[in-house]
PDB file of C-alpha atoms in Angstrom:
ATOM      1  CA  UNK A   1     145.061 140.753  48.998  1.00 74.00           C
ATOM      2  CA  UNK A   2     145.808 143.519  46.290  1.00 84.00           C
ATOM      3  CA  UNK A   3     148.286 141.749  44.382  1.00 85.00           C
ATOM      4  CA  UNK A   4     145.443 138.859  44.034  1.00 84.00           C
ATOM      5  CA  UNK A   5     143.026 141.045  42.892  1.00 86.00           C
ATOM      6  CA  UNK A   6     145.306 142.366  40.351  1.00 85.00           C
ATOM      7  CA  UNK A   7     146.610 138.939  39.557  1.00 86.00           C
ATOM      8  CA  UNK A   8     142.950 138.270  39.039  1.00 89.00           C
ATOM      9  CA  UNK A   9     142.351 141.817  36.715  1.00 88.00           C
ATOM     10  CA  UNK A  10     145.232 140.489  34.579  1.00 84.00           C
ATOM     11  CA  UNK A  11     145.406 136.756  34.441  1.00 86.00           C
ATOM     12  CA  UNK A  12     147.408 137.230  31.084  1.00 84.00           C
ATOM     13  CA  UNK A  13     149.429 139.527  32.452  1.00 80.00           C
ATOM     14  CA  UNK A  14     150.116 139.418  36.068  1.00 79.00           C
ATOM     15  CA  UNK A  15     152.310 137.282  37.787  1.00 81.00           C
ATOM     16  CA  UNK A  16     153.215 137.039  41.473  1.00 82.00           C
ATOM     17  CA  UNK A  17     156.542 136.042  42.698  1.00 86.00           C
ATOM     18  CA  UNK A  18     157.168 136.229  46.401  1.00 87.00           C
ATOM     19  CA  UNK A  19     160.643 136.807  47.853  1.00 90.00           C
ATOM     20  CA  UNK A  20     161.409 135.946  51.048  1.00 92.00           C
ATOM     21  CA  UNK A  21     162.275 138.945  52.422  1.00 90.00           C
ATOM     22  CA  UNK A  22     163.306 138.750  56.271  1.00 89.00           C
ATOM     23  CA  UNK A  23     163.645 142.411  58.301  1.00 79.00           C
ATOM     24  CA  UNK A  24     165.827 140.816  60.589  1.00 81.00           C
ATOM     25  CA  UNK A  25     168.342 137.892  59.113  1.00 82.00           C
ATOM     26  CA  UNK A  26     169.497 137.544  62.660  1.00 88.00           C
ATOM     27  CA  UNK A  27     166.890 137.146  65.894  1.00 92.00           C
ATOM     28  CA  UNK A  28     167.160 140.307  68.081  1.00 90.00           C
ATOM     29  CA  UNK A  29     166.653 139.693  71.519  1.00 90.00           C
ATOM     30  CA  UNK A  30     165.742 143.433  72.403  1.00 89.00           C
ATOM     31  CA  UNK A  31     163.047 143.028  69.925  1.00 89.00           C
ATOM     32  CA  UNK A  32     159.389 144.210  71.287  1.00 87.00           C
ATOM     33  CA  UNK A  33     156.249 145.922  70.226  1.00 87.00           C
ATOM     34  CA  UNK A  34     154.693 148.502  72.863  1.00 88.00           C
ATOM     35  CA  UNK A  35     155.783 152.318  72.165  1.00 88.00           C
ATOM     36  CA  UNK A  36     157.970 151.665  69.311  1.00 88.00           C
ATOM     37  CA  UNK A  37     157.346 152.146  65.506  1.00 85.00           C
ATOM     38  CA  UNK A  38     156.326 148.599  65.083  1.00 85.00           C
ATOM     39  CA  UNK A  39     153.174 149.953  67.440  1.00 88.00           C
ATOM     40  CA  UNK A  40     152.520 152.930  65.009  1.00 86.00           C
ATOM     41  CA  UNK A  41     152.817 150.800  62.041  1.00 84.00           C
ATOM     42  CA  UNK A  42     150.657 148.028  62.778  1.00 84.00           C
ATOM     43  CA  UNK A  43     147.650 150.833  64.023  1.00 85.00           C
ATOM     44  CA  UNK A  44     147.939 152.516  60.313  1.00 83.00           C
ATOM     45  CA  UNK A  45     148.098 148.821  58.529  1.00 83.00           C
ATOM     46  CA  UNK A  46     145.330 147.660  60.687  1.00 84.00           C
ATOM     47  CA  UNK A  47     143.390 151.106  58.969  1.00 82.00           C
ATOM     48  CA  UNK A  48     144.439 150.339  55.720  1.00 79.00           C
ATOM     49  CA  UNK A  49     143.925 146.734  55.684  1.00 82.00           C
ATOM     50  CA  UNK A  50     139.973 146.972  56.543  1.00 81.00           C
ATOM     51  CA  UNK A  51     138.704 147.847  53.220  1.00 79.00           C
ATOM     52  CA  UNK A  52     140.475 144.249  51.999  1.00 79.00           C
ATOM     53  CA  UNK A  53     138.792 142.292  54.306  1.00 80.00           C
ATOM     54  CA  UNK A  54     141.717 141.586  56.249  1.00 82.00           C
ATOM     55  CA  UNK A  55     141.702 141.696  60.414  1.00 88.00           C
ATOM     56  CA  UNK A  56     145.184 142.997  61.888  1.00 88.00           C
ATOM     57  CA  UNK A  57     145.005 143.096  65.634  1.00 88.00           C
ATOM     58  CA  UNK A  58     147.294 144.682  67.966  1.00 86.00           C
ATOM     59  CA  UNK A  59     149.659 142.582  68.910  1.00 86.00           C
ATOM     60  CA  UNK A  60     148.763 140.536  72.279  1.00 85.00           C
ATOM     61  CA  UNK A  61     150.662 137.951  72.203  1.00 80.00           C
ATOM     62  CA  UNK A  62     153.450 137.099  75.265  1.00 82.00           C
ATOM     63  CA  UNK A  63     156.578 137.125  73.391  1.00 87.00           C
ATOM     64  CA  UNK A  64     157.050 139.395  69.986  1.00 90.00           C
ATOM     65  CA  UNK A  65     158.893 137.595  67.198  1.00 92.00           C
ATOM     66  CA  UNK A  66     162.564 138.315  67.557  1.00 91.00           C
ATOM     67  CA  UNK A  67     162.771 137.826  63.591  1.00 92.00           C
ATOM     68  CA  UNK A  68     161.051 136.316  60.702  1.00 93.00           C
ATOM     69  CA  UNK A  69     162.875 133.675  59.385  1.00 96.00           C
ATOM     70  CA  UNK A  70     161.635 130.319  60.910  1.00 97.00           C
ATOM     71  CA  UNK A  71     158.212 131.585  59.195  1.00 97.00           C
ATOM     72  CA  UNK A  72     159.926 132.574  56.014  1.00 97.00           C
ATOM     73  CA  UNK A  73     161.870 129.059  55.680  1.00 98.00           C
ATOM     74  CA  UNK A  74     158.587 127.156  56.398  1.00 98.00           C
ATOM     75  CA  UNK A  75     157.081 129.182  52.972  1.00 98.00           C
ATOM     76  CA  UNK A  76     160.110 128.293  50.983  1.00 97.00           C
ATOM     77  CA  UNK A  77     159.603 124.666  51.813  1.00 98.00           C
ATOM     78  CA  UNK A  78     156.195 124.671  50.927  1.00 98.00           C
ATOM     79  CA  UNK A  79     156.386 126.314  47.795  1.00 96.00           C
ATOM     80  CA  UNK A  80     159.076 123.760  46.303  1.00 93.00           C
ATOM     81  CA  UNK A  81     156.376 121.398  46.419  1.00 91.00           C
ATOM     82  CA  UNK A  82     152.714 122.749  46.136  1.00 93.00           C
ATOM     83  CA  UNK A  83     151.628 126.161  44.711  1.00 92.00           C
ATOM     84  CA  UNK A  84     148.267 125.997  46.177  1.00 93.00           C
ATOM     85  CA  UNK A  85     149.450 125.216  49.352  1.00 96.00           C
ATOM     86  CA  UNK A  86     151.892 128.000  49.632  1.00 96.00           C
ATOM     87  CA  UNK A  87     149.162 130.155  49.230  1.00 92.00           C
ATOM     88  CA  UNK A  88     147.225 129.003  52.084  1.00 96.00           C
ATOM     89  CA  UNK A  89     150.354 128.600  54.643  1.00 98.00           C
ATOM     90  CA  UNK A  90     151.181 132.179  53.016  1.00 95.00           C
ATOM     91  CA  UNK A  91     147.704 133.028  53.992  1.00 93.00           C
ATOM     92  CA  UNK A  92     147.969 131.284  57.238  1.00 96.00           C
ATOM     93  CA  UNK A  93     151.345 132.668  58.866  1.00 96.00           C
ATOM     94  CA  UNK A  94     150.322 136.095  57.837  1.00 92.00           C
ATOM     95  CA  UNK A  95     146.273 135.880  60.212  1.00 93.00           C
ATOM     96  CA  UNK A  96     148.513 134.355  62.816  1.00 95.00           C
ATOM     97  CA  UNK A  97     150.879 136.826  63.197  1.00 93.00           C
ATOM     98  CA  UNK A  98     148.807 139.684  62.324  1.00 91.00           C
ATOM     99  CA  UNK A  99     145.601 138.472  63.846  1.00 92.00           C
ATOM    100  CA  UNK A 100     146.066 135.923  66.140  1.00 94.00           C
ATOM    101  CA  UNK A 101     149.226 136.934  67.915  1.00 92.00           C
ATOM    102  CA  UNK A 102     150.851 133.732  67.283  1.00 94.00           C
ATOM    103  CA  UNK A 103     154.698 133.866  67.512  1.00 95.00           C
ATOM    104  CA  UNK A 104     156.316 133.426  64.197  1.00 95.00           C
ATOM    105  CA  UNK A 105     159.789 132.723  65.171  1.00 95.00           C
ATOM    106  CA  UNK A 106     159.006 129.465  67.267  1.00 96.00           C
ATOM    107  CA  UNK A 107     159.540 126.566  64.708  1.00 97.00           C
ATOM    108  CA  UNK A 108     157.480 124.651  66.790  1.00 98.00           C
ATOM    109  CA  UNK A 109     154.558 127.437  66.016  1.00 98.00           C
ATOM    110  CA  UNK A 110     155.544 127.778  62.686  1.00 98.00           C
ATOM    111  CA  UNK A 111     155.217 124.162  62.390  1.00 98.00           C
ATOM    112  CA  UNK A 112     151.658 123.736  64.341  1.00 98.00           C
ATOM    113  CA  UNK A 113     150.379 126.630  61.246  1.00 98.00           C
ATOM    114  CA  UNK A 114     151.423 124.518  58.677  1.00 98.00           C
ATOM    115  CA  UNK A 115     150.078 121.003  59.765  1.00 98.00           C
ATOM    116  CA  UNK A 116     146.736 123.259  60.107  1.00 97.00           C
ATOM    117  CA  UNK A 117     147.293 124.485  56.326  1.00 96.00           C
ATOM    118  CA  UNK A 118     146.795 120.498  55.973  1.00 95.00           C
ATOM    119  CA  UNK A 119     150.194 119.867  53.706  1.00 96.00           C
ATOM    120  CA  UNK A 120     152.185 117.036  53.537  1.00 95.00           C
ATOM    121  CA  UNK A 121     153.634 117.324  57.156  1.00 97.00           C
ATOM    122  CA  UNK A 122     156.207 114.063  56.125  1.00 97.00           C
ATOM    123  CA  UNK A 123     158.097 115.990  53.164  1.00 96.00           C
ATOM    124  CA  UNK A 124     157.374 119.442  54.843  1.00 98.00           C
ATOM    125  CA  UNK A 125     159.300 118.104  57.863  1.00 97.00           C
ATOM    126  CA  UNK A 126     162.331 116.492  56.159  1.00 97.00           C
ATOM    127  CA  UNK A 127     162.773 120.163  53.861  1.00 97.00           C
ATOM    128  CA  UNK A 128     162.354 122.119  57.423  1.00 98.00           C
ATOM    129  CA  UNK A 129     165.189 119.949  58.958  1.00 97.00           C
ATOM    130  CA  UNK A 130     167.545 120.912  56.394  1.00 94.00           C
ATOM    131  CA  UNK A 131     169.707 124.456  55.650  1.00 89.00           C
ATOM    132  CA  UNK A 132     168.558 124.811  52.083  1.00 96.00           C
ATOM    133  CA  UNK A 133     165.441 126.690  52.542  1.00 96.00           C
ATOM    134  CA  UNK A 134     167.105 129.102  54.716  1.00 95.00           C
ATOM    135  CA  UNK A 135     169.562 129.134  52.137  1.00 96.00           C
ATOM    136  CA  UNK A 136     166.989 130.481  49.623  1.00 96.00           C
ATOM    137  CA  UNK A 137     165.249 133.119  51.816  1.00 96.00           C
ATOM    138  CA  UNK A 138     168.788 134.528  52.738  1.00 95.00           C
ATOM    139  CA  UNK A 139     169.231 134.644  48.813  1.00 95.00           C
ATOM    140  CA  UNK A 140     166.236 136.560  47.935  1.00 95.00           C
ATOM    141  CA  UNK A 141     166.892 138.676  50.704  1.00 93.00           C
ATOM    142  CA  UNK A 142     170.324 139.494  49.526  1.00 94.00           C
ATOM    143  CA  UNK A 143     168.856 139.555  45.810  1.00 94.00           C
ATOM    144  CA  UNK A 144     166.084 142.158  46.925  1.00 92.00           C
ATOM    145  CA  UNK A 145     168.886 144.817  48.497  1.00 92.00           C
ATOM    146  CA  UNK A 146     171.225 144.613  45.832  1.00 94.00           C
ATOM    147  CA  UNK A 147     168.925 144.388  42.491  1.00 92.00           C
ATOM    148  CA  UNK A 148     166.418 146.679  43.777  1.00 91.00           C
ATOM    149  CA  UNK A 149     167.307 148.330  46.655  1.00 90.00           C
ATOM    150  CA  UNK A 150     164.841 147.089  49.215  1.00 91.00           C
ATOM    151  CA  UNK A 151     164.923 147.970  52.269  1.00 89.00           C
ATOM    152  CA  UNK A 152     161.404 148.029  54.036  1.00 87.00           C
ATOM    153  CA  UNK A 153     158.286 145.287  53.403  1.00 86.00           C
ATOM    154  CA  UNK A 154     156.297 145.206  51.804  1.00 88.00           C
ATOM    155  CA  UNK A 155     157.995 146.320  48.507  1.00 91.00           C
ATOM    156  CA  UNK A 156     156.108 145.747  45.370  1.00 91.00           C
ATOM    157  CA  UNK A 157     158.537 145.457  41.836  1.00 91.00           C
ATOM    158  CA  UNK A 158     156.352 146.195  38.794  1.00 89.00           C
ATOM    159  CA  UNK A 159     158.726 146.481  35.478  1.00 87.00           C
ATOM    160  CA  UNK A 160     161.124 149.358  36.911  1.00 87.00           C
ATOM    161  CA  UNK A 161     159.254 150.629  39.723  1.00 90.00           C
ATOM    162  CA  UNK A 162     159.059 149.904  43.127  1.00 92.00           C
ATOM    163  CA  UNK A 163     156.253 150.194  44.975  1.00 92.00           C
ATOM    164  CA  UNK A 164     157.282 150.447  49.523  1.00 91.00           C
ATOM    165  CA  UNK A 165     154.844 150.093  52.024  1.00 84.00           C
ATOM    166  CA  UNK A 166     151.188 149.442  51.853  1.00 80.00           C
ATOM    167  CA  UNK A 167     150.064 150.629  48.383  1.00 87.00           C
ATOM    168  CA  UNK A 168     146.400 151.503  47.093  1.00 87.00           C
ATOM    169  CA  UNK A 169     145.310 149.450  44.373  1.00 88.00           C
ATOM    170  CA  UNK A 170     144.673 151.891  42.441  1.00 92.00           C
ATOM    171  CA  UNK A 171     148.644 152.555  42.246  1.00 93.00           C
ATOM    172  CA  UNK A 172     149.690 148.911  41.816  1.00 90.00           C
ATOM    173  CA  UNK A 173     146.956 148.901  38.608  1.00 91.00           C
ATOM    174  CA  UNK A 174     148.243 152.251  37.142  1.00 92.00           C
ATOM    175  CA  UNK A 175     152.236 150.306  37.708  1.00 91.00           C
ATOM    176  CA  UNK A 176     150.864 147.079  35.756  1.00 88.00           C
ATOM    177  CA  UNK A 177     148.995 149.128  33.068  1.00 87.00           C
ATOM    178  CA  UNK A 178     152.495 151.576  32.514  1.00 88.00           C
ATOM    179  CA  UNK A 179     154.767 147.882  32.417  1.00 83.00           C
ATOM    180  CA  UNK A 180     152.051 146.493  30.577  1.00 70.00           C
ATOM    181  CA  UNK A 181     152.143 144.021  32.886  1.00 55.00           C
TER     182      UNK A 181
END
């Protein structure tokens, strides 16, 4: 939500590229949310995340997501094809995680979000199937580490700076404004 209101403040000069960026490139099967940091994390996001309008519940559902990646894939195969719609299964995966308590690393979840994101389930489907999109998120992930030395999400890159964690607006603008953009 901040990055698209500073896309927004500087049309001319803002420009949004996600990475992929998976915390865990291999499922962990010990993987859980109650009285770990993932618990203390989500409370201060779910804080944060209020004054943007966006809902973060504590996590309810039955099984946490042992990893990322099914999720991450299903972005990168959207996003070869459609812009607009990579911004609403972007959009999507994120409230069902975060809100909803929907469990990311099924594919067959993961697929179910983006048929309701209403793209083109025949080409999505065929791009799923194959290795290449994992390919690319494994890429960006590797990119990230070794080009800018990322290491938590979110991370923000503006010019020479990056920006970990959840970040106030006010420091992503003062980042864009320095870069000039």
């Amino acid at each position: 939500m901040r990055l698209r209101k500073l896309r927004d403040e500087f049309p001319d000069r803002f420009v949004v590229e996600w990475r992929a960026y998976p915390l865990r490139p291999e499922p962990d099967p010990n993987a859980r949310f109650e009285g770990t940091y993932r618990e203390a994390a989500w409370a201060r996001c779910q804080t944060l995340a209020r004054d943007d309008g966006v809902t973060i519940n504590r996590w309810s559902g039955a099984t946490y997501p042992n990893w990322s990646l099914p999720a991450l894939e299903a972005a990168k195969c959207v996003a070869r094809h459609d812009a607009e719609a990579f911004e609403r299964v972007h959009v999507r995966l994120y409230e069902a995680f975060f809100t909803h308590g929907r469990n990311i690393a099924d594919r067959d979840e993961v697929t179910a979000i983006v048929r309701e994101s209403g793209v083109d389930m025949r080409r999505f489907a065929a791009d799923y199937a194959s290795d290449e999109a994992r390919h690319e998120v494994l890429r960006d992930y590797e990119e990230a580490v070794a080009q800018h030395g990322v290491r938590a999400i979110p991370t923000v890159v503006i010019g020479a700076r990056r920006l970990v964690g959840l970040t106030e607006l006010a420091e992503y603008r003062k980042a864009t404004e320095e870069t000039g953009g």
